[in-house]
Short mmCIF file of C-alpha atoms in Angstrom, two decimals:
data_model
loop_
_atom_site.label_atom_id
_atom_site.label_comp_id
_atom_site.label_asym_id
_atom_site.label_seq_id
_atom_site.Cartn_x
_atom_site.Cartn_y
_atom_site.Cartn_z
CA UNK A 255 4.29 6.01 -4.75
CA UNK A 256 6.04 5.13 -1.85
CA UNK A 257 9.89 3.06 -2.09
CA UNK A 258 10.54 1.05 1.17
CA UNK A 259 13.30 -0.95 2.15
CA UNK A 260 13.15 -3.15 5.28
CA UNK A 261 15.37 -4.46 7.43
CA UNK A 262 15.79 -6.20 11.13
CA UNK A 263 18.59 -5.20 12.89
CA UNK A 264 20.59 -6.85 15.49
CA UNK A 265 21.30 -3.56 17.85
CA UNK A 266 19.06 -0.51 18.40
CA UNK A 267 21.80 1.65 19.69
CA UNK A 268 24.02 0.94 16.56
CA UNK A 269 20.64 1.94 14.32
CA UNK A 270 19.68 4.58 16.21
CA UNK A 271 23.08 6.10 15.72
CA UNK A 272 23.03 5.54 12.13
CA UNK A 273 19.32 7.13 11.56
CA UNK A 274 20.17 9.88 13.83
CA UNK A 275 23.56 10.55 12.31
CA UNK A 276 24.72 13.92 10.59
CA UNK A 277 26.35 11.76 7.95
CA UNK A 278 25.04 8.84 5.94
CA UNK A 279 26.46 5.23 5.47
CA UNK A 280 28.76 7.00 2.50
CA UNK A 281 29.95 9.77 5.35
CA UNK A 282 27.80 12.58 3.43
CA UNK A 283 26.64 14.90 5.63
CA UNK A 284 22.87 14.85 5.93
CA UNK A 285 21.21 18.72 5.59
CA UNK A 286 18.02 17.23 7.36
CA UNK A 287 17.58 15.06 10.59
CA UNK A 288 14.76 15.45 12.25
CA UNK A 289 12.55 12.84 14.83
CA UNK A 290 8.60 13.84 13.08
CA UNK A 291 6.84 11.01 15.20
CA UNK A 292 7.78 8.82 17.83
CA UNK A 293 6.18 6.34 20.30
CA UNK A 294 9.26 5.71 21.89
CA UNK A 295 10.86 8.92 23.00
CA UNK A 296 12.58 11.74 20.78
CA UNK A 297 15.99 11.12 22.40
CA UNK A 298 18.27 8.77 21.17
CA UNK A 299 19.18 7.55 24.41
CA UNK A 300 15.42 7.14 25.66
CA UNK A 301 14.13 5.23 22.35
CA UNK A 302 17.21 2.99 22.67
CA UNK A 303 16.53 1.80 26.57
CA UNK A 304 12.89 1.37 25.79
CA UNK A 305 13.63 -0.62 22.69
CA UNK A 306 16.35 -2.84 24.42
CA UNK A 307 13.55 -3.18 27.47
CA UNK A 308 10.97 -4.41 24.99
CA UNK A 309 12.93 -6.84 23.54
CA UNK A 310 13.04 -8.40 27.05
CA UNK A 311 9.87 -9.28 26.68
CA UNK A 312 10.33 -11.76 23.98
CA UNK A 313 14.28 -13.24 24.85
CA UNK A 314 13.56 -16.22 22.30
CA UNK A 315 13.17 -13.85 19.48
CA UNK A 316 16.38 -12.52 17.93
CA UNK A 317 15.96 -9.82 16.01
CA UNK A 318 13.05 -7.98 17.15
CA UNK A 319 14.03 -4.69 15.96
CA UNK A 320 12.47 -3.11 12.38
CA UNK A 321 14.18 -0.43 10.37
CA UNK A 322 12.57 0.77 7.31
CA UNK A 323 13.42 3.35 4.36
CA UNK A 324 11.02 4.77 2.44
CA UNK A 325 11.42 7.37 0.03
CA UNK A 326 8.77 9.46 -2.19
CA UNK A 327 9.40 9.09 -5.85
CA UNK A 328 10.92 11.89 -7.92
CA UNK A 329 8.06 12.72 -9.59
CA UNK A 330 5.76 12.97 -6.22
CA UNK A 331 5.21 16.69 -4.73
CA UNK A 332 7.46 17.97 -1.90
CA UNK A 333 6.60 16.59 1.41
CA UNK A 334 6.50 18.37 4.64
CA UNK A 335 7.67 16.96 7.94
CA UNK A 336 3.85 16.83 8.77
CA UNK A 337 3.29 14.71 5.58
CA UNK A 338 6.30 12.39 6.31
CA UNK A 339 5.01 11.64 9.66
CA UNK A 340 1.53 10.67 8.49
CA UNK A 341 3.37 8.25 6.03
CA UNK A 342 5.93 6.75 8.77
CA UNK A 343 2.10 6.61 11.23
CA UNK A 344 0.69 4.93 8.52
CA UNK A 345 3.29 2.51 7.53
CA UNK A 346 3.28 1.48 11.21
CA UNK A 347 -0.39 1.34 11.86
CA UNK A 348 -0.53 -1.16 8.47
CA UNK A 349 2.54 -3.20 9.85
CA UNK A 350 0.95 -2.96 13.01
CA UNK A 351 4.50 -1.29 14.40
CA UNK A 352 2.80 0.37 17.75
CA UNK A 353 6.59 1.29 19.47
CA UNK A 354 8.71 3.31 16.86
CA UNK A 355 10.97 6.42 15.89
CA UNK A 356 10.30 7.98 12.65
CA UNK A 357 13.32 10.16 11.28
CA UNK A 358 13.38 12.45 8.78
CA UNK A 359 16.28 12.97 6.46
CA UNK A 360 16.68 15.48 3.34
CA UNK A 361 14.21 13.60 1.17
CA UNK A 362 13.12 9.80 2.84
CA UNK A 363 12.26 8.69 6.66
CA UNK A 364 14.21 6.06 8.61
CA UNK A 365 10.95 4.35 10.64
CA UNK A 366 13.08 2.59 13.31
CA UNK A 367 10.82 0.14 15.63
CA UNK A 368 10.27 -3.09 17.62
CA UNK A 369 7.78 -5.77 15.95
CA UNK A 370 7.32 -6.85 19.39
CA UNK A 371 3.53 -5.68 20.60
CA UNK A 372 3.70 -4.30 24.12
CA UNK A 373 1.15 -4.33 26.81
CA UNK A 374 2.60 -1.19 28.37
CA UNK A 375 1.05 2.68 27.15
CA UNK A 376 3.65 4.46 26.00
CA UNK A 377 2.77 7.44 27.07
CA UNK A 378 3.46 6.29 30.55
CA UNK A 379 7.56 5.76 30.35
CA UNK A 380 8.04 6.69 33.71
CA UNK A 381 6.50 3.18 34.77
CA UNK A 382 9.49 1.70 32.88
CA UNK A 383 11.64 3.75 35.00
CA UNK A 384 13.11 5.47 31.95
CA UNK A 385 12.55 9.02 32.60
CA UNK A 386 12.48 10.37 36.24
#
């Protein structure tokens, strides 16, 4: 059974930071931080500009950015990075999330995302003019 805790965020580069950080919000240093998925870009930098570029497309809407938590319960097996990034695909696919970073740390992902639908395929971020 899955434990989620959602959030909207006011600043992708501020959230990015902290999900991609060595140390958590306590300043314990995290043994695991790893991008498993991402529709967005692995870099921090890259995920950041497209997220700030999507939210362009909807000025009226404040806080188009989505952070999640979600942790496995204690009792549940170990997951693999493989498993976690089915969960954070699925989580997004259900929220219908379609631009997202999902980060892996010790024992939970960070699923850090716009709710803003694009019409743009990510796949193509050279169109954006985000990588040369």
């Amino acid at each position: 059974m899955a434990i989620a805790k959602i959030s909207r965020p006011h600043r992708a580069g501020s959230t990015a930071r902290y999900v991609l950080g060595p140390v958590d919000h306590a300043g314990n240093p995290r043994e695991i931080v790893s991008v498993v998925a991402s529709t967005i870009g692995r870099a921090p930098d890259v995920a950041v500009k497209f997220l700030n570029h999507v939210g362009k497309l909807r000025p009226r809407l404040n806080r188009h950015l989505y952070h999640v938590s979600i942790s496995a319960s204690r009792t549940d097996r170990e997951l693999s990075q493989k498993d976690w990034a089915g969960i954070g695909r699925s989580w997004c696919a259900g929220m219908g999330i379609e631009n997202y970073m999902i980060v892996l740390h010790d024992a939970h992902i960070h699923i850090l995302g716009s709710r803003i639908l694009s019409l743009i395929h990510i796949s193509e971020p050279t169109r954006l003019g985000m990588i040369s």
